[in-house]
Amino acid sequence: LAPLADVGRMGLTNYLMQYLILITVLGQGFGLRVVVVGWFSLLLINCFFVVQILYSHWWFRYFQFGPVEWAWRSLTWFRMQPMRITPRPVLQAELAT
């Protein structure tokens, strides 16, 4: 279950992304009248969730928080929170090896 940890760390972002994208694609967003029924709807939603897992894992390589979580935290504390992960300093012993 470790790959799901990143998805949970940016749960609000993933929830909003899932809602907006699926309602746009499957709803009236593009003026399409798409009807997805049965196993295809389950396949579509699961494929989208796999994309979210990969996106979340990629995101946390560079950032501390999800974009919506960062905005929420910044608004809560009334100041901009650091978003990027600060690089770890390289020790002299690591350079020698």
CSV table of C-alpha atoms in Angstrom, one decimal:
chain,number,residue,atom,x,y,z
A,1,LEU,CA,0.0,0.0,0.0
A,2,ALA,CA,3.0,2.3,0.1
A,3,PRO,CA,2.3,3.8,-3.4
A,4,LEU,CA,-1.0,5.1,-2.0
A,5,ALA,CA,0.8,7.2,0.6
A,6,ASP,CA,1.5,10.0,-1.8
A,7,VAL,CA,-2.1,10.0,-3.0
A,8,GLY,CA,-3.2,10.4,0.6
A,9,ARG,CA,-0.8,13.3,1.2
A,10,MET,CA,-2.5,15.3,-1.5
A,11,GLY,CA,-6.0,13.9,-1.0
A,12,LEU,CA,-7.9,17.2,-1.4
A,13,THR,CA,-6.0,18.0,-4.7
A,14,ASN,CA,-6.7,14.5,-6.0
A,15,TYR,CA,-10.4,14.7,-5.0
A,16,LEU,CA,-10.9,18.0,-6.8
A,17,MET,CA,-8.9,16.9,-9.8
A,18,GLN,CA,-10.9,13.7,-10.1
A,19,TYR,CA,-14.2,15.6,-9.8
A,20,LEU,CA,-13.3,18.3,-12.3
A,21,ILE,CA,-11.8,16.1,-14.9
A,22,LEU,CA,-14.3,13.3,-14.8
A,23,ILE,CA,-17.3,15.7,-14.7
A,24,THR,CA,-15.8,17.6,-17.7
A,25,VAL,CA,-15.1,14.4,-19.7
A,26,LEU,CA,-18.2,12.5,-18.7
A,27,GLY,CA,-20.6,15.4,-18.1
A,28,GLN,CA,-21.6,18.5,-20.1
A,29,GLY,CA,-18.1,20.1,-20.0
A,30,PHE,CA,-17.3,19.7,-23.7
A,31,GLY,CA,-20.9,19.6,-24.8
A,32,LEU,CA,-20.6,15.8,-25.2
A,33,ARG,CA,-23.3,13.5,-24.1
A,34,VAL,CA,-21.2,10.5,-23.1
A,35,VAL,CA,-22.9,7.6,-21.4
A,36,VAL,CA,-20.5,5.3,-19.7
A,37,VAL,CA,-22.1,2.1,-18.3
A,38,GLY,CA,-21.1,-1.1,-16.7
A,39,TRP,CA,-17.5,-2.4,-16.6
A,40,PHE,CA,-16.2,0.4,-18.8
A,41,SER,CA,-17.0,3.1,-16.2
A,42,LEU,CA,-15.1,1.0,-13.6
A,43,LEU,CA,-12.2,0.6,-16.0
A,44,LEU,CA,-12.1,4.4,-16.8
A,45,ILE,CA,-12.2,5.4,-13.1
A,46,ASN,CA,-9.5,2.9,-12.1
A,47,CYS,CA,-7.3,4.0,-15.0
A,48,PHE,CA,-7.7,7.6,-13.9
A,49,PHE,CA,-6.8,6.7,-10.3
A,50,VAL,CA,-3.6,5.0,-11.6
A,51,VAL,CA,-2.7,8.2,-13.3
A,52,GLN,CA,-3.3,10.1,-10.1
A,53,ILE,CA,-1.0,7.6,-8.2
A,54,LEU,CA,1.8,8.2,-10.7
A,55,TYR,CA,1.2,12.0,-10.7
A,56,SER,CA,1.2,12.2,-6.9
A,57,HIS,CA,4.4,10.1,-6.7
A,58,TRP,CA,6.1,12.4,-9.3
A,59,TRP,CA,4.8,15.6,-7.5
A,60,PHE,CA,6.3,14.7,-4.2
A,61,ARG,CA,9.8,14.3,-5.7
A,62,TYR,CA,9.9,18.1,-6.0
A,63,PHE,CA,7.3,19.6,-3.6
A,64,GLN,CA,6.4,19.2,0.0
A,65,PHE,CA,2.6,19.6,-0.4
A,66,GLY,CA,0.0,19.1,-3.0
A,67,PRO,CA,-1.0,22.4,-4.7
A,68,VAL,CA,-4.4,22.7,-3.0
A,69,GLU,CA,-3.0,21.6,0.3
A,70,TRP,CA,-0.2,24.3,-0.1
A,71,ALA,CA,-2.8,27.0,-0.8
A,72,TRP,CA,-4.9,25.8,2.2
A,73,ARG,CA,-1.9,25.8,4.5
A,74,SER,CA,-0.8,29.3,3.3
A,75,LEU,CA,-4.2,30.7,3.8
A,76,THR,CA,-4.5,29.2,7.2
A,77,TRP,CA,-1.2,30.6,8.4
A,78,PHE,CA,-1.6,33.9,6.6
A,79,ARG,CA,1.8,33.6,4.9
A,80,MET,CA,3.3,31.8,2.0
A,81,GLN,CA,4.5,28.3,3.0
A,82,PRO,CA,7.6,26.9,1.4
A,83,MET,CA,6.5,24.6,-1.4
A,84,ARG,CA,9.7,23.1,-2.9
A,85,ILE,CA,11.7,20.5,-1.1
A,86,THR,CA,15.0,22.0,0.0
A,87,PRO,CA,18.0,20.0,-1.4
A,88,ARG,CA,19.9,18.0,1.2
A,89,PRO,CA,23.4,19.4,1.8
A,90,VAL,CA,26.2,17.2,0.6
A,91,LEU,CA,28.6,16.2,3.3
A,92,GLN,CA,32.4,16.1,2.7
A,93,ALA,CA,32.5,12.4,3.5
A,94,GLU,CA,30.0,11.7,0.7
A,95,LEU,CA,32.1,13.6,-1.7
A,96,ALA,CA,35.2,11.6,-0.8
A,97,THR,CA,33.6,8.3,-1.7
